[in-house]
PDB file of C-alpha atoms in Angstrom:
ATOM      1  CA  UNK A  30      22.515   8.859 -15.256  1.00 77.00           C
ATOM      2  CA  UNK A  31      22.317  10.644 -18.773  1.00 73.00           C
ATOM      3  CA  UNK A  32      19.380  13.283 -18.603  1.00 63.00           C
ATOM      4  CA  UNK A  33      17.359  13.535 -22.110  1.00 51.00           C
ATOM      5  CA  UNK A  34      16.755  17.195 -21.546  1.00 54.00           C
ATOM      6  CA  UNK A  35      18.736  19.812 -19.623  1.00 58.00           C
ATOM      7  CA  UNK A  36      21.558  18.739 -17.444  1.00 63.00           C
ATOM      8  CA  UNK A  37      21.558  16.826 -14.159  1.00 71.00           C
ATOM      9  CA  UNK A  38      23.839  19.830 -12.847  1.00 77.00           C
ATOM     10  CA  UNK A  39      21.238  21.926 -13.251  1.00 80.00           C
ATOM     11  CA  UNK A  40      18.797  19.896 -11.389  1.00 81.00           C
ATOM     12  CA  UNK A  41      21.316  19.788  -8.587  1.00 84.00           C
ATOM     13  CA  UNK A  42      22.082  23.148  -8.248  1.00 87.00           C
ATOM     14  CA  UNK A  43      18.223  23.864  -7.744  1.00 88.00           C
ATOM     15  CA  UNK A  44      17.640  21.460  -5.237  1.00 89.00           C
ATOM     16  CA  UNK A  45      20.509  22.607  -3.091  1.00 89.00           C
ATOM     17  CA  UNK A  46      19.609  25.790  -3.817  1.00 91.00           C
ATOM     18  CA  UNK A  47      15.912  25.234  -2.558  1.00 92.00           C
ATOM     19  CA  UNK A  48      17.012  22.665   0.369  1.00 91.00           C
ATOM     20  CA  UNK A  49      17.501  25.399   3.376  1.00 92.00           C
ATOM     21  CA  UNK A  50      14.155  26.803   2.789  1.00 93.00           C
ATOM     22  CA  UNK A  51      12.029  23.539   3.656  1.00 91.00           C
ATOM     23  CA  UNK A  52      11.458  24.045   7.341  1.00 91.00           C
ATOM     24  CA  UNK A  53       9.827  27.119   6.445  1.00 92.00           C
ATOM     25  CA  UNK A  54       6.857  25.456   4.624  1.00 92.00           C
ATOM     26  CA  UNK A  55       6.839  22.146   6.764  1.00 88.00           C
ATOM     27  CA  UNK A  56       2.966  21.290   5.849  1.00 86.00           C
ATOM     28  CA  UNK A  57       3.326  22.402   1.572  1.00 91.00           C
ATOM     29  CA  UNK A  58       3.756  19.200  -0.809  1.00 92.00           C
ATOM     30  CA  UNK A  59       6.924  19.297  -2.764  1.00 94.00           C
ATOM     31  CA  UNK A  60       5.146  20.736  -5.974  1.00 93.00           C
ATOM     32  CA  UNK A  61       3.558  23.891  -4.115  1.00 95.00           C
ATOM     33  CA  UNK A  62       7.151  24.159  -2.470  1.00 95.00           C
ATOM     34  CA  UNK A  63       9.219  24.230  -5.409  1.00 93.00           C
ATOM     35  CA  UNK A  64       6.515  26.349  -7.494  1.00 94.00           C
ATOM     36  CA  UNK A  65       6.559  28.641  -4.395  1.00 93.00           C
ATOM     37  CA  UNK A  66       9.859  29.568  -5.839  1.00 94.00           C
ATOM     38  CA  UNK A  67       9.881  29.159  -9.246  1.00 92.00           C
ATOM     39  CA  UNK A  68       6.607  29.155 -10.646  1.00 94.00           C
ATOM     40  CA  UNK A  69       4.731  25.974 -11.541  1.00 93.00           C
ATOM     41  CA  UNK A  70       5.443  25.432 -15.244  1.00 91.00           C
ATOM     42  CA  UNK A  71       9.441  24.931 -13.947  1.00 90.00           C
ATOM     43  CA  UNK A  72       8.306  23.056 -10.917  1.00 90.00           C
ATOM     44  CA  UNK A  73       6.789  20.725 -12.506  1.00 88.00           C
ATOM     45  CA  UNK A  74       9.939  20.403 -14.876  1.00 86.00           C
ATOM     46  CA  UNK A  75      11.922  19.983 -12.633  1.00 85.00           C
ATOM     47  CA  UNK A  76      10.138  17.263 -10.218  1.00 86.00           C
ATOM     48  CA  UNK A  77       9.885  15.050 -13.741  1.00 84.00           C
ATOM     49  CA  UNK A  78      13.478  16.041 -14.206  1.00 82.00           C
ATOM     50  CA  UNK A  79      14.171  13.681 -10.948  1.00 85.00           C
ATOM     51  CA  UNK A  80      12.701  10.811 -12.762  1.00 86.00           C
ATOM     52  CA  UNK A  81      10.061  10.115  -9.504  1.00 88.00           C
ATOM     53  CA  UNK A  82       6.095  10.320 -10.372  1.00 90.00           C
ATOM     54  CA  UNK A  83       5.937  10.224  -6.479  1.00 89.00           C
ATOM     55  CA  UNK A  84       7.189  14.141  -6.303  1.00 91.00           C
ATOM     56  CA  UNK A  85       4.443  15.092  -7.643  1.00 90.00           C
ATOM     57  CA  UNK A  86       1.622  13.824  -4.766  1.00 89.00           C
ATOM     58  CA  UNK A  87       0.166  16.215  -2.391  1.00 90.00           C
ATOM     59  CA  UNK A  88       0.587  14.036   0.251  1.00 86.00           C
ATOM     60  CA  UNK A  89       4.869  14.149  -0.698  1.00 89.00           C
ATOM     61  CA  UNK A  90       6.243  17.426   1.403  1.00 90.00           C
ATOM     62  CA  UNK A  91       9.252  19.238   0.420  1.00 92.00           C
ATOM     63  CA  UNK A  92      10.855  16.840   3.568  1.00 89.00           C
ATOM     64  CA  UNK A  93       9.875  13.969   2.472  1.00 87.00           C
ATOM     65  CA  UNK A  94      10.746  14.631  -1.277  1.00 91.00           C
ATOM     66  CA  UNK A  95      14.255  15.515  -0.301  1.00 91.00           C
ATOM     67  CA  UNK A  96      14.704  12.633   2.113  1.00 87.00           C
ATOM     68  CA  UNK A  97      13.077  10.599  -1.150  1.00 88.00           C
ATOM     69  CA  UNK A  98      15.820  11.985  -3.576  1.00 90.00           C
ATOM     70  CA  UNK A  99      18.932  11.742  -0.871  1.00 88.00           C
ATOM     71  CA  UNK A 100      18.290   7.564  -0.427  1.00 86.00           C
ATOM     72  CA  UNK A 101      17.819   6.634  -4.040  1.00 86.00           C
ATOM     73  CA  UNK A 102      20.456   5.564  -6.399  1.00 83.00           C
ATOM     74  CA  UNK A 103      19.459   7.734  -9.814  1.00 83.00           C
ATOM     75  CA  UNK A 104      18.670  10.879  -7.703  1.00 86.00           C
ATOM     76  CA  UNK A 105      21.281  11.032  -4.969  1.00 85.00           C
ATOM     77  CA  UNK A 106      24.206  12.866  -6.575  1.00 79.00           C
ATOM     78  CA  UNK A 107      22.192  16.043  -6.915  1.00 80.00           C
ATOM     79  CA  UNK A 108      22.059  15.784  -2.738  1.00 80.00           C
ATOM     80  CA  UNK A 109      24.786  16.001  -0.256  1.00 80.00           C
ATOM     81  CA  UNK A 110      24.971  12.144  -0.561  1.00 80.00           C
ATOM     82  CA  UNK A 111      26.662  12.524  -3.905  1.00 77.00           C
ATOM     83  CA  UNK A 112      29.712  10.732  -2.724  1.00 79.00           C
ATOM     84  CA  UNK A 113      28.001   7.335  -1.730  1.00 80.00           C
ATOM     85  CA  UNK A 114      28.268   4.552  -4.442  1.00 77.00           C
ATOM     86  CA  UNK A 115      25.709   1.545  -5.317  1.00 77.00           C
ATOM     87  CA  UNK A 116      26.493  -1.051  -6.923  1.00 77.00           C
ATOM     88  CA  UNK A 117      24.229  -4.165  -8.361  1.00 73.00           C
ATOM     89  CA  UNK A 118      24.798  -8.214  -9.175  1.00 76.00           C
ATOM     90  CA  UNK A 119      24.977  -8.219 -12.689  1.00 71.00           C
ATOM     91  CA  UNK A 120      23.686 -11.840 -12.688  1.00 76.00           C
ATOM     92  CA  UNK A 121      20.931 -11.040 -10.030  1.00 80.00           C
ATOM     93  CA  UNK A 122      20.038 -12.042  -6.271  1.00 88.00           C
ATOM     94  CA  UNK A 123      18.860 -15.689  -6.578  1.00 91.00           C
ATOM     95  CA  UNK A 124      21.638 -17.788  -5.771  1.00 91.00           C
ATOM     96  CA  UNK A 125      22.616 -15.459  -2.602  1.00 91.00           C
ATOM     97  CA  UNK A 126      18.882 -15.752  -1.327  1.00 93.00           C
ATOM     98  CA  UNK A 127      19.287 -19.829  -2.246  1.00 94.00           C
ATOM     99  CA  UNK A 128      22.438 -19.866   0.102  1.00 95.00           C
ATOM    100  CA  UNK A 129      21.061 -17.969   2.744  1.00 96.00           C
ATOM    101  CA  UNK A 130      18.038 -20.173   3.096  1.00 97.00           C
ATOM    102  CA  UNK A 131      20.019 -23.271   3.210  1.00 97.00           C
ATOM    103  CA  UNK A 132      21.509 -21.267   5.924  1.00 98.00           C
ATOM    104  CA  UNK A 133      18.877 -20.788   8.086  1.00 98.00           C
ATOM    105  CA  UNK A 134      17.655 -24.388   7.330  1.00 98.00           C
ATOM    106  CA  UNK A 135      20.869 -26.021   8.853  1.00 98.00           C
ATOM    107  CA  UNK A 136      20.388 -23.680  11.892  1.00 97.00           C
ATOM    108  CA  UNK A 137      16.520 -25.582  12.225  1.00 97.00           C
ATOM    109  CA  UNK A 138      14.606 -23.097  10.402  1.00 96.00           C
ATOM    110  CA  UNK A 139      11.387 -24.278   8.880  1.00 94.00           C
ATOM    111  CA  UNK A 140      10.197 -22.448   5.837  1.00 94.00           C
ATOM    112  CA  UNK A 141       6.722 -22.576   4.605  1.00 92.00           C
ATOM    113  CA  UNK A 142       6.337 -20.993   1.294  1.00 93.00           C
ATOM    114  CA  UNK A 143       3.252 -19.442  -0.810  1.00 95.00           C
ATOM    115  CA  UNK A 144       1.002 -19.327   2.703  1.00 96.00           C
ATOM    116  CA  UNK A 145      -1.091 -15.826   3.447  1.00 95.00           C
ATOM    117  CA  UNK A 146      -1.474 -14.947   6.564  1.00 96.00           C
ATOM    118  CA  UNK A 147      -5.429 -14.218   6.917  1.00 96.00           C
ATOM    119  CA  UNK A 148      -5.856 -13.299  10.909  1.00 96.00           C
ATOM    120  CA  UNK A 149      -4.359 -13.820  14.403  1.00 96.00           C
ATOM    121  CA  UNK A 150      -6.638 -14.553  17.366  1.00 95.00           C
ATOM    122  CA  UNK A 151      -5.657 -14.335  21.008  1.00 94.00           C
ATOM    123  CA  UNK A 152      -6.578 -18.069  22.539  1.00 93.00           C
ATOM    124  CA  UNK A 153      -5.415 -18.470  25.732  1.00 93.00           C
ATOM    125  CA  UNK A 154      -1.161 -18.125  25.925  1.00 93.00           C
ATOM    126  CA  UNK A 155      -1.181 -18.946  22.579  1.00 96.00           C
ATOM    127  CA  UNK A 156      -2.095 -16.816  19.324  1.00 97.00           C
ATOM    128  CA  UNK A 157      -3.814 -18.452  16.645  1.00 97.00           C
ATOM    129  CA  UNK A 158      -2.940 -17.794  13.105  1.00 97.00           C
ATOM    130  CA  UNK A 159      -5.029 -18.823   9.924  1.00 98.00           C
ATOM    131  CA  UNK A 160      -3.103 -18.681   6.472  1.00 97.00           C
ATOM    132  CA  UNK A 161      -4.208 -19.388   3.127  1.00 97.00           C
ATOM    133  CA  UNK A 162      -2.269 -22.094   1.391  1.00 97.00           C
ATOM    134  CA  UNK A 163      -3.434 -23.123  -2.307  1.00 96.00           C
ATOM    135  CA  UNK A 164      -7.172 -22.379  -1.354  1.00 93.00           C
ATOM    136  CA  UNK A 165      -7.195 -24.217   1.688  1.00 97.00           C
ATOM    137  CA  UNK A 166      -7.123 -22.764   5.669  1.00 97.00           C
ATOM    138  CA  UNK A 167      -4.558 -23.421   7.269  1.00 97.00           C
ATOM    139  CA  UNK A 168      -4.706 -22.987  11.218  1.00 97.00           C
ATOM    140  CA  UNK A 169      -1.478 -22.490  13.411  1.00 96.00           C
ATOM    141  CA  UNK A 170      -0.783 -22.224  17.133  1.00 96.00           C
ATOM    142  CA  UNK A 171       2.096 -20.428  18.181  1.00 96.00           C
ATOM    143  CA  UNK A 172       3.170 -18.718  21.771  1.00 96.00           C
ATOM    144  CA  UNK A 173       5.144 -15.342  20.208  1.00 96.00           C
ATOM    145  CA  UNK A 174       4.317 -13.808  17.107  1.00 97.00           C
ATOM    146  CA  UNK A 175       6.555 -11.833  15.088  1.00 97.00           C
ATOM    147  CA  UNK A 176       5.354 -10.178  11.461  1.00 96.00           C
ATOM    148  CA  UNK A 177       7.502  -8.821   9.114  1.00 94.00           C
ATOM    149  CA  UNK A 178       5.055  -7.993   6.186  1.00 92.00           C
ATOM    150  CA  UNK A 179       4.412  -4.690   4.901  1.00 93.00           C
ATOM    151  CA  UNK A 180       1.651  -1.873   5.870  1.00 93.00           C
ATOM    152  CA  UNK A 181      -1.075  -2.662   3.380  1.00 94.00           C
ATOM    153  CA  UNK A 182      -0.907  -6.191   4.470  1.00 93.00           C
ATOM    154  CA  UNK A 183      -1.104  -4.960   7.912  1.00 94.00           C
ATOM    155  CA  UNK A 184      -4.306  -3.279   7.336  1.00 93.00           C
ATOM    156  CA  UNK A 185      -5.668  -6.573   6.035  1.00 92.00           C
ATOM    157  CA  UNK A 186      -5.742  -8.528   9.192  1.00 96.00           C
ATOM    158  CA  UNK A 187      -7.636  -8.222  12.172  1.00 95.00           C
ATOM    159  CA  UNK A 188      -5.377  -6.298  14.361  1.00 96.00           C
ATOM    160  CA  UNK A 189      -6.376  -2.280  14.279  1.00 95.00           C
ATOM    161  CA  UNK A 190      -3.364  -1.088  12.175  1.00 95.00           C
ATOM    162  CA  UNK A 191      -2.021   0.976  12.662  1.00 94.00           C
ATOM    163  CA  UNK A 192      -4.015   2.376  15.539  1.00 94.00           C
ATOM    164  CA  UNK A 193      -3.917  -0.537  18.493  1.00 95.00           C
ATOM    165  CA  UNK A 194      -0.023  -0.189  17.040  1.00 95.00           C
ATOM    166  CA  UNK A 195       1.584   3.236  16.508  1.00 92.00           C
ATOM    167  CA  UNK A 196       0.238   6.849  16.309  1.00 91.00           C
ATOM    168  CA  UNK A 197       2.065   7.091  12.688  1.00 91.00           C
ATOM    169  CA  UNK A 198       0.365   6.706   9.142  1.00 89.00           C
ATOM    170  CA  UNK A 199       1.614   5.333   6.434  1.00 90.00           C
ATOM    171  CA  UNK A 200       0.700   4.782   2.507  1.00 90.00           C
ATOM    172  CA  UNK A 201       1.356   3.035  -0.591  1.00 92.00           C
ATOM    173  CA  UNK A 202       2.472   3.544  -3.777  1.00 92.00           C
ATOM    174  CA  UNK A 203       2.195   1.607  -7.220  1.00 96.00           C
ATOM    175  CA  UNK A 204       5.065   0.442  -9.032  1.00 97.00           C
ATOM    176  CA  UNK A 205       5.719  -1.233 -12.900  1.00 98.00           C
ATOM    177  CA  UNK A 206       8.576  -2.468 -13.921  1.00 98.00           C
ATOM    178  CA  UNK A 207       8.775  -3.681 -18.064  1.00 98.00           C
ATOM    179  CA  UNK A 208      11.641  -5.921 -19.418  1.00 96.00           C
ATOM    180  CA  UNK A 209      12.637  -5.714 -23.217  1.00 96.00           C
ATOM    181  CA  UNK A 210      15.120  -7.823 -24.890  1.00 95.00           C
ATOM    182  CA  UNK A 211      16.355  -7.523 -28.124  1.00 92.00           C
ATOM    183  CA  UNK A 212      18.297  -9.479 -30.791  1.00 90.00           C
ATOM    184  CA  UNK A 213      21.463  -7.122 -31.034  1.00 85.00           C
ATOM    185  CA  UNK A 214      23.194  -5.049 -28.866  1.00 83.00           C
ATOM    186  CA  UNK A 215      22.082  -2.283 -30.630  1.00 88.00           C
ATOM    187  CA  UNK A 216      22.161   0.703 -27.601  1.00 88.00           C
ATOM    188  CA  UNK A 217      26.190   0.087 -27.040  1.00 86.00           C
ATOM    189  CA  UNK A 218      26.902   2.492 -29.735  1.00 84.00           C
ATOM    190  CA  UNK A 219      24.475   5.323 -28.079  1.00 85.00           C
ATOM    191  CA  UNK A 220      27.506   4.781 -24.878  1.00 86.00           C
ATOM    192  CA  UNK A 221      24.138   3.748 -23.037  1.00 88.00           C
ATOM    193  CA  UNK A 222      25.377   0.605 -21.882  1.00 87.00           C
ATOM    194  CA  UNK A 223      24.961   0.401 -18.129  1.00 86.00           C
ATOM    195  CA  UNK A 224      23.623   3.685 -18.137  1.00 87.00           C
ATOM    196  CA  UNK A 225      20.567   4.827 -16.768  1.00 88.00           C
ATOM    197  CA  UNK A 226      18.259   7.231 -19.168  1.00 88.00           C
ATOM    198  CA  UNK A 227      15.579  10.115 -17.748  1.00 85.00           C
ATOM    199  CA  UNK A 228      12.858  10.250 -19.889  1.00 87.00           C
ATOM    200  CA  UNK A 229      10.081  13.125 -19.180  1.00 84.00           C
ATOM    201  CA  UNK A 230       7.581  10.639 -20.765  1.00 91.00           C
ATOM    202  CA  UNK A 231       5.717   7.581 -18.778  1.00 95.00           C
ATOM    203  CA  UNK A 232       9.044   5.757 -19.820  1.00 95.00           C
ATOM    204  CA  UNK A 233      10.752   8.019 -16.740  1.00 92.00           C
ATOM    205  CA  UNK A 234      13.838   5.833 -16.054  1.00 92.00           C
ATOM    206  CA  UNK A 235      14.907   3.763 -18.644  1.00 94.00           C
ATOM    207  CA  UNK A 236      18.082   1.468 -17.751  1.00 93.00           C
ATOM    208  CA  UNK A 237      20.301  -0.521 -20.173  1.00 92.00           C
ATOM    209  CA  UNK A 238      21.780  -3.297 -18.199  1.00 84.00           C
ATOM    210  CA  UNK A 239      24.976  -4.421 -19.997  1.00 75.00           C
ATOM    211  CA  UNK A 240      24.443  -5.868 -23.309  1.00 76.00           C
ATOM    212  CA  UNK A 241      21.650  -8.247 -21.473  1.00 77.00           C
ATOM    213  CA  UNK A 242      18.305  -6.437 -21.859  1.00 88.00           C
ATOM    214  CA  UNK A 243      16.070  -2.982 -21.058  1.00 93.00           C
ATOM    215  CA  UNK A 244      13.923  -2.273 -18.556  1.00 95.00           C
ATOM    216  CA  UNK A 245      11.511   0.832 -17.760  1.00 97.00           C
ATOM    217  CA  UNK A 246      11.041   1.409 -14.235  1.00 95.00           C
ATOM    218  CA  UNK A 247       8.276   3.616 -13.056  1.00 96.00           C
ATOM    219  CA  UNK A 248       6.100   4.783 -10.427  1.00 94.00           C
ATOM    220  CA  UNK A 249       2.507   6.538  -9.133  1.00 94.00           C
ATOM    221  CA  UNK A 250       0.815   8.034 -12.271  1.00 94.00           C
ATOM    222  CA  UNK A 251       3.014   6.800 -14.883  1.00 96.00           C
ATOM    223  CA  UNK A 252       2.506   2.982 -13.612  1.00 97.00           C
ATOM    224  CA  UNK A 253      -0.969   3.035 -13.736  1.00 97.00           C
ATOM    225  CA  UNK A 254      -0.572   4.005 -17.238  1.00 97.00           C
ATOM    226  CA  UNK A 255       1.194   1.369 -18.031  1.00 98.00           C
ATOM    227  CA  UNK A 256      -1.121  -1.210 -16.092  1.00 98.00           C
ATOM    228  CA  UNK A 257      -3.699  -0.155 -18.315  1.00 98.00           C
ATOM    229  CA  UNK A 258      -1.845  -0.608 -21.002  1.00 98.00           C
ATOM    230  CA  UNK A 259      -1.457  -3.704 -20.384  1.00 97.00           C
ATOM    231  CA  UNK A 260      -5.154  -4.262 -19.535  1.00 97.00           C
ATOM    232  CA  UNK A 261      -5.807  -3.262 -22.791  1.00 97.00           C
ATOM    233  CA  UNK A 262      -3.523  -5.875 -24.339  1.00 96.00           C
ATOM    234  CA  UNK A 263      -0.032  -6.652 -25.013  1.00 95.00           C
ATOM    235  CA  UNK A 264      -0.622  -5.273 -29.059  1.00 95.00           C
ATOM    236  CA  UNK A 265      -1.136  -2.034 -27.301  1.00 97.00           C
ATOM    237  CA  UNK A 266       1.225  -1.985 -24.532  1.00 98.00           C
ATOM    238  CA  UNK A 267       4.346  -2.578 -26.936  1.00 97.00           C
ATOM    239  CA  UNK A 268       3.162  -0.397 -29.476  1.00 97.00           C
ATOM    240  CA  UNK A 269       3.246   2.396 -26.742  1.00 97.00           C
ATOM    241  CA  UNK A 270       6.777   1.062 -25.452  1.00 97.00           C
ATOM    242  CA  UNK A 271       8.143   1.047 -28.994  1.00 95.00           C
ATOM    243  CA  UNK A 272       6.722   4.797 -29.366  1.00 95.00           C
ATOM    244  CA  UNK A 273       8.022   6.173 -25.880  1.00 96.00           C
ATOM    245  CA  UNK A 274      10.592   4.842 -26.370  1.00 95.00           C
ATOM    246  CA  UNK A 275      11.291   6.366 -30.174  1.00 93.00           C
ATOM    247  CA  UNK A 276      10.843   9.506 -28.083  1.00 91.00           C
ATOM    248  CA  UNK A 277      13.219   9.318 -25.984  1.00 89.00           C
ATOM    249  CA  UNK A 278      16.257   7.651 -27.575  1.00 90.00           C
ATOM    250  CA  UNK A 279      18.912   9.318 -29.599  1.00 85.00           C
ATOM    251  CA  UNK A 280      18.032   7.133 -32.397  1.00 88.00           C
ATOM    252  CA  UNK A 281      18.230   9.492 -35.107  1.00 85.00           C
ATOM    253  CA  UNK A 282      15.081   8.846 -36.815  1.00 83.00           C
ATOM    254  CA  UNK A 283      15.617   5.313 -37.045  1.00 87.00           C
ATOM    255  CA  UNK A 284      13.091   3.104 -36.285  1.00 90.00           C
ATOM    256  CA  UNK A 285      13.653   0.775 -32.781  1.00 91.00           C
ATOM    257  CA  UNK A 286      15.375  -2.342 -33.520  1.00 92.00           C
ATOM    258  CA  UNK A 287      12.434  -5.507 -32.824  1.00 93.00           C
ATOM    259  CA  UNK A 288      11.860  -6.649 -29.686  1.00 93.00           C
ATOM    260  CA  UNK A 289      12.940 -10.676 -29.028  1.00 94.00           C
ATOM    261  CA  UNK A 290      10.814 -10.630 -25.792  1.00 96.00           C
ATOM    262  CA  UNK A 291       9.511  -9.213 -23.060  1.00 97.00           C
ATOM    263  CA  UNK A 292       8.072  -9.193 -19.903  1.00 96.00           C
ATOM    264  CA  UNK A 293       6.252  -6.888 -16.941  1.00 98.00           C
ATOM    265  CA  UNK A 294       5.432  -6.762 -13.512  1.00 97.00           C
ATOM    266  CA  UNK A 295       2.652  -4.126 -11.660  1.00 97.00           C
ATOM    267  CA  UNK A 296       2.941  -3.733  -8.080  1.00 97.00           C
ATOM    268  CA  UNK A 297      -0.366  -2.123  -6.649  1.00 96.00           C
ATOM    269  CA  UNK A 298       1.335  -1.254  -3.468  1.00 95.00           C
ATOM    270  CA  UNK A 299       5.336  -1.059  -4.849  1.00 94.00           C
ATOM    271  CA  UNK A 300       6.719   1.210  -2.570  1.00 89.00           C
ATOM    272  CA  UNK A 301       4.964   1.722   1.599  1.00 90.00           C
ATOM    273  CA  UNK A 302       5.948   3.825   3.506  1.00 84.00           C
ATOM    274  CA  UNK A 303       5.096   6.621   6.293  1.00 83.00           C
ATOM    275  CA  UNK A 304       3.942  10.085   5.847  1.00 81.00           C
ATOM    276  CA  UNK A 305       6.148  11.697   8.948  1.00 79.00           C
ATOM    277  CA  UNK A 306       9.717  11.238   7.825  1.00 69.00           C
ATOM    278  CA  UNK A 307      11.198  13.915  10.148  1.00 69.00           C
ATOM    279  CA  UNK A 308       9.721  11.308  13.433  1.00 77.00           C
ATOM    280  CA  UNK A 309      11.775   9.237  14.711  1.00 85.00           C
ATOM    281  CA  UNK A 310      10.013   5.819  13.977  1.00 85.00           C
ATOM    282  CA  UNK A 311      10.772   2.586  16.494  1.00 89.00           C
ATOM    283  CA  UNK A 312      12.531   0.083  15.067  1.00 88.00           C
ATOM    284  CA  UNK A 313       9.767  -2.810  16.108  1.00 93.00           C
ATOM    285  CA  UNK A 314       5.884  -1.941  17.117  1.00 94.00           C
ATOM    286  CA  UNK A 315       4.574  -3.806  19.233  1.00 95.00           C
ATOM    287  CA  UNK A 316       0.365  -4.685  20.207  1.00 95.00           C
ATOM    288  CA  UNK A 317      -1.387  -4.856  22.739  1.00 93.00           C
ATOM    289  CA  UNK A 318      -1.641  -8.350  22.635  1.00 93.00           C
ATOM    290  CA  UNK A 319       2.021  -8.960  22.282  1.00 94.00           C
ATOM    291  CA  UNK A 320       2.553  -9.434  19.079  1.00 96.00           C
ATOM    292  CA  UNK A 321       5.739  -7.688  17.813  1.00 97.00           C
ATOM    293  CA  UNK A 322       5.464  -5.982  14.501  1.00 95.00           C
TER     294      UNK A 322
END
């Protein structure tokens, strides 16, 4: 991680320094905790410091901001988990997910791709499922159901969640994610190269992935900026990359090298999760109809 302000040591030291104080204000968001302490102007630093939009929602308490910062890869050395290490496939995930599906599929599994599950009916023994499969209805029978699909799409069917299901709540968040490739390997001289940048602007995390390509990765506020960016055209959108990104590289006045290509992806509901992260959640929920969740 390479900060483009102050240093990432600071940023630890106030987090640890702050961390024994959170059970006293168990119900304040993370912003009214930390500004509890050292005023707002700095909290608000330093919550854009940790490169997470997310922070910054009153729904995010000092708890769950610190068990937020602990899991994740760019934020976790200013925790107690400095010592774990990630690591990614530098030629990506496909071929792994291709082997374990042929896998399952010489173990009988039957996989039925692009289908949307649309509701689940109690008849009889049986549940019956409809799914949406290229604009058709598809209708299936089946004696045990078990989902593995997110909240949000939870909430879509016709099964009371999460009420008939668990007396937890749980939210969304939106995530963008913007791809840049360029002609030369012009950042290897900056001694970015698999490096990850913290930008305070809607940039936030900006990660040079070898000599391969950029990417932006954001969250919450600063992905719905970019989403309508992109609504307003892809003239606009790279104009503002180009510029953010001017910002927040040490490129010495030089103008950014033209991008080859490029592509994006917005995630309306990117990251789900619950709002009591102290509870200890069940692994599986489970309905009243039997369905196990």
């Amino acid at each position: 991680v390479v900060s483009q302000e102050r240093e990432q040591q600071e940023l630890k030291d106030t987090l640890l320094s702050l961390q024994p104080m959170v059970k006293e204000h168990p119900e304040e968001s993370f912003l009214d905790f930390v500004s509890h302490y050292l005023g707002a102007a700095e909290a608000l630093r330093i919550l854009k410091a940790t490169g997470y939009d997310a922070l910054q929602l009153p729904i995010v308490t000092a708890a769950m901001a610190y068990d937020i910062i602990k899991k994740h890869p760019e934020t976790q050395n200013c925790t107690e988990n400095a010592g774990n290490e990630w690591r990614y496939a530098t030629d990506g995930y496909g071929q792994l997910l291709v082997q374990l599906q042929r896998q399952a599929q010489a173990d009988g599994v039957e996989f039925r791709l692009e289908h949307r599950l649309l509701s689940v009916e109690k008849s009889g023994a049986d549940h019956l499922l409809a799914f949406s499969h290229h604009g058709e209805v598809q209708m299936q029978r089946a004696r045990h159901v078990i989902l593995a699909v997110p909240p949000t799409a939870m909430a879509g069917l016709n099964l009371d969640f999460p009420s008939a299901w668990s007396p937890f709540q749980y939210d969304s968040l939106p995530l963008f994610k913007g791809f840049l490739t360029f002609e030369k390997s012009w950042f290897e001289c900056m001694g970015l190269t698999d490096k990850m940048l913290m930008s305070s602007n809607p940039l936030r995390k900006i990660y040079f992935k070898s000599d391969k390509y950029l990417l932006f990765y954001t969250d919450s506020q600063s992905a719905l900026y970019w989403r309508d960016s992109v609504e307003q055209g892809e003239e606009i959108y790279l104009e503002r990359v180009r510029r953010h990104l001017e910002e927040a590289l040490p490129l010495n006045g030089k103008p950014l090298p033209p991008i080859q290509s490029h592509f994006y992806k917005h995630w309306p509901h990117g990251v789900e999760f619950y709002l009591e992260p102290e509870a200890k959640h069940p692994a599986a929920l489970v309905h009243p109809s039997g369905i196990i969740a």
